[in-house]
Short mmCIF file of C-alpha atoms in Angstrom, two decimals:
data_model
loop_
_atom_site.label_atom_id
_atom_site.label_comp_id
_atom_site.label_asym_id
_atom_site.label_seq_id
_atom_site.Cartn_x
_atom_site.Cartn_y
_atom_site.Cartn_z
CA MET W 875 90.82 84.77 109.21
CA SER W 876 93.89 83.66 111.06
CA GLU W 877 97.35 84.22 109.71
CA SER W 878 100.80 85.23 110.81
CA ALA W 879 102.17 88.70 110.34
CA ALA W 880 105.25 90.58 111.37
CA GLY W 881 104.43 93.58 113.48
CA PRO W 882 105.86 96.27 115.72
CA LEU W 883 104.46 94.96 119.02
CA ALA W 884 106.71 91.92 119.40
CA PRO W 885 109.59 90.33 117.52
CA GLU W 886 107.66 87.07 117.04
CA ALA W 887 105.01 86.67 114.35
CA LEU W 888 101.61 88.11 115.23
CA GLU W 889 98.36 86.28 114.63
CA LEU W 890 95.73 88.33 112.80
CA VAL W 891 92.13 87.73 113.86
CA ARG W 892 89.04 89.58 112.67
CA PRO W 893 87.09 90.87 115.70
CA GLN W 894 83.33 90.78 116.24
CA CYS W 895 82.27 94.37 116.90
CA GLU W 896 78.96 96.08 117.58
CA LYS W 897 77.85 98.44 114.82
CA GLY W 898 79.61 101.78 115.11
CA ILE W 899 82.75 103.72 114.29
CA GLY W 900 84.82 103.16 117.43
CA ALA W 901 86.76 105.98 119.07
CA VAL W 902 86.82 109.24 117.11
CA ILE W 903 90.36 110.58 117.38
CA VAL W 904 90.49 114.37 117.74
CA ALA W 905 94.02 114.81 119.16
CA PRO W 906 97.33 113.35 117.93
CA ASP W 907 98.14 112.09 121.43
CA SER W 908 94.73 110.53 122.10
CA PRO W 909 94.87 107.66 124.63
CA SER W 910 92.26 105.88 122.46
CA LEU W 911 94.65 105.40 119.52
CA ILE W 912 95.24 101.82 118.43
CA ALA W 913 98.67 100.59 119.62
CA GLY W 914 101.40 101.51 117.15
CA VAL W 915 99.28 104.03 115.22
CA ARG W 916 100.92 107.45 115.25
CA LEU W 917 99.83 110.92 114.19
CA GLN W 918 101.92 113.93 113.23
CA PRO W 919 100.32 117.35 112.65
CA LEU W 920 101.62 118.99 109.48
CA HIS W 921 102.33 122.66 108.91
CA ILE W 922 100.70 124.48 106.00
CA TRP W 923 102.17 127.72 104.67
CA PRO W 924 99.36 129.58 102.85
CA ASP W 925 99.64 132.76 100.87
CA ASP W 926 97.71 134.55 98.11
CA ARG W 927 98.82 131.95 95.53
CA GLY W 928 97.68 128.86 97.47
CA TYR W 929 99.67 126.91 100.03
CA PHE W 930 102.78 124.82 100.54
CA LEU W 931 102.74 121.53 102.47
CA GLU W 932 105.86 119.51 103.15
CA VAL W 933 104.80 115.85 103.03
CA LEU W 934 107.93 113.95 104.04
CA ARG W 935 111.62 114.14 104.81
CA MET W 936 113.32 110.77 104.62
CA GLY W 937 114.85 109.70 107.91
CA GLN W 938 112.77 112.12 110.01
CA GLN W 939 109.57 112.09 112.08
CA LEU W 940 107.16 109.27 111.15
CA ALA W 941 109.48 108.09 108.36
CA ALA W 942 112.59 107.99 110.57
CA ALA W 943 113.01 104.20 110.19
CA TYR W 944 112.04 103.98 106.51
CA PRO W 945 114.85 102.57 104.34
CA ALA W 946 115.56 104.87 101.39
CA ALA W 947 116.32 101.94 99.06
CA SER W 948 112.83 100.40 99.34
CA THR W 949 110.52 103.29 100.23
CA GLN W 950 107.65 103.80 97.77
CA VAL W 951 105.51 106.92 97.32
CA SER W 952 102.06 106.51 95.72
CA ALA W 953 98.86 108.51 95.27
CA SER W 954 95.17 107.63 95.21
CA LEU W 955 92.41 109.98 94.00
CA SER W 956 88.87 109.20 95.14
CA HIS W 957 85.58 110.74 94.09
CA PRO W 958 83.02 112.08 96.61
CA GLY W 959 81.35 109.31 98.61
CA ALA W 960 83.81 106.61 97.47
CA ILE W 961 84.65 103.96 100.07
CA LYS W 962 87.95 102.07 99.82
CA ALA W 963 88.08 99.51 102.60
CA PHE W 964 89.36 97.37 104.20
CA HIS W 965 92.85 96.10 103.61
CA TYR W 966 95.83 95.31 105.79
CA HIS W 967 99.48 94.32 105.45
CA ARG W 968 101.52 91.64 107.17
CA ASP W 969 104.83 93.50 106.88
CA GLN W 970 104.29 96.93 105.32
CA THR W 971 103.92 100.15 107.28
CA ASP W 972 102.02 103.03 105.64
CA ILE W 973 102.19 106.78 106.17
CA TRP W 974 99.13 108.60 104.83
CA THR W 975 98.84 112.31 104.01
CA VAL W 976 95.59 113.70 102.59
CA VAL W 977 96.58 116.68 100.41
CA LEU W 978 93.20 117.50 98.83
CA GLY W 979 89.70 117.19 100.26
CA MET W 980 88.63 115.32 103.38
CA MET W 981 88.35 111.66 104.27
CA GLN W 982 86.89 109.59 107.07
CA VAL W 983 89.59 107.05 107.91
CA ALA W 984 88.63 103.78 109.61
CA LEU W 985 91.20 101.64 111.44
CA VAL W 986 90.70 98.22 113.05
CA ASP W 987 93.31 96.35 115.08
CA LEU W 988 93.51 92.73 113.84
CA ARG W 989 96.60 91.76 115.89
CA LYS W 990 95.40 89.15 118.38
CA ASN W 991 98.21 89.83 120.88
CA SER W 992 97.90 93.60 120.69
CA PRO W 993 96.67 95.45 123.80
CA THR W 994 94.12 97.14 121.51
CA TRP W 995 92.99 94.07 119.53
CA GLY W 996 89.49 94.64 118.14
CA ALA W 997 89.59 98.41 118.71
CA ARG W 998 88.31 100.70 115.97
CA ASN W 999 89.42 104.29 115.40
CA THR W 1000 87.87 106.93 113.16
CA LEU W 1001 89.85 109.96 112.03
CA TYR W 1002 88.78 112.86 109.83
CA LEU W 1003 91.86 113.90 107.86
CA GLY W 1004 92.57 116.35 105.08
CA GLU W 1005 92.56 120.05 104.38
CA LEU W 1006 90.73 120.87 107.63
CA ARG W 1007 92.88 118.52 109.71
CA PRO W 1008 96.34 118.24 108.15
CA TRP W 1009 97.73 115.29 110.06
CA GLN W 1010 100.00 112.54 108.85
CA LEU W 1011 98.96 109.01 109.87
CA LEU W 1012 101.27 106.02 110.41
CA ILE W 1013 99.52 102.64 110.09
CA PRO W 1014 101.49 99.62 111.32
CA PRO W 1015 101.23 96.07 109.97
CA GLY W 1016 98.17 94.16 111.17
CA VAL W 1017 95.92 97.22 111.41
CA ALA W 1018 93.14 97.10 108.80
CA HIS W 1019 92.47 100.46 107.19
CA GLY W 1020 90.13 102.11 104.78
CA TYR W 1021 88.44 105.40 104.07
CA LYS W 1022 85.46 107.24 102.70
CA THR W 1023 85.71 110.52 100.80
CA VAL W 1024 83.57 113.07 102.63
CA GLY W 1025 82.42 116.43 101.30
CA SER W 1026 81.49 117.54 97.80
CA GLY W 1027 84.88 117.22 96.14
CA PRO W 1028 87.44 114.49 95.52
CA CYS W 1029 90.25 113.64 97.92
CA LEU W 1030 93.87 112.94 97.07
CA LEU W 1031 95.84 110.65 99.35
CA ILE W 1032 99.64 110.53 99.18
CA TYR W 1033 100.94 107.44 100.91
CA VAL W 1034 104.47 106.35 101.64
CA THR W 1035 105.33 102.73 102.38
CA ASP W 1036 108.46 101.33 103.99
CA ARG W 1037 108.82 98.71 101.23
CA PHE W 1038 107.86 98.25 97.62
CA TYR W 1039 104.33 97.01 96.92
CA ASN W 1040 103.99 93.23 97.25
CA PRO W 1041 100.53 91.75 96.55
CA ASN W 1042 101.37 88.75 98.77
CA ASP W 1043 101.69 91.11 101.76
CA GLU W 1044 98.17 92.52 101.40
CA GLY W 1045 94.91 91.12 102.73
CA ARG W 1046 91.43 92.43 101.99
CA ILE W 1047 88.21 92.53 103.99
CA PRO W 1048 84.92 93.85 102.51
CA TYR W 1049 83.96 97.38 103.62
CA ASN W 1050 80.69 95.98 105.00
CA ASP W 1051 82.20 93.03 106.88
CA PRO W 1052 79.70 91.91 109.57
CA GLY W 1053 82.47 91.28 112.13
CA ILE W 1054 84.10 94.68 111.85
CA ASN W 1055 80.59 96.14 111.50
CA TYR W 1056 81.85 99.64 110.69
CA ASP W 1057 79.07 102.19 110.18
CA TRP W 1058 79.92 104.17 107.02
CA GLU W 1059 76.72 106.24 107.21
CA THR W 1060 76.82 109.93 108.09
CA GLN W 1061 76.98 110.12 111.87
CA ARG W 1062 75.69 113.64 112.52
CA LYS W 1063 72.60 114.12 110.36
#
């Protein structure tokens, strides 16, 4: 795979190249400011206000925090519900930036940097996001992403994109790609 893509690292087009990785899950990210984060990936802890009725979670304010640069005229908000054990991976965008918020359940998120000129090209990150770790995740263009629903219940992902969906902007890589070689098995048995 070799193609051009716009990206946040440089004004010129970026070349996307699938890496050849050893089997594993890469760096497990346990802090929003981890030095192991793929370049351009950002995390924002969210505040939850629980009470005896449930809880309140503010997902997004246009023009602020991770969505500060999102244009109101073309921002799209979508949702994806996944059943326990479901794997949805991998896909990437040439132009689109995603912000993910898991509002129900837990997911194991896998990221892979495909941007050949990125300082973190070929790096993989794993994040565990959801009710037990309410973080918002910004995924820049050229970073392949996917997830697995972990736990006994479904997970609900709310994602916000900086442009309307365009199928020509999206690329797909099988979840079991031998180059990415991501290990979707339970790690701590």
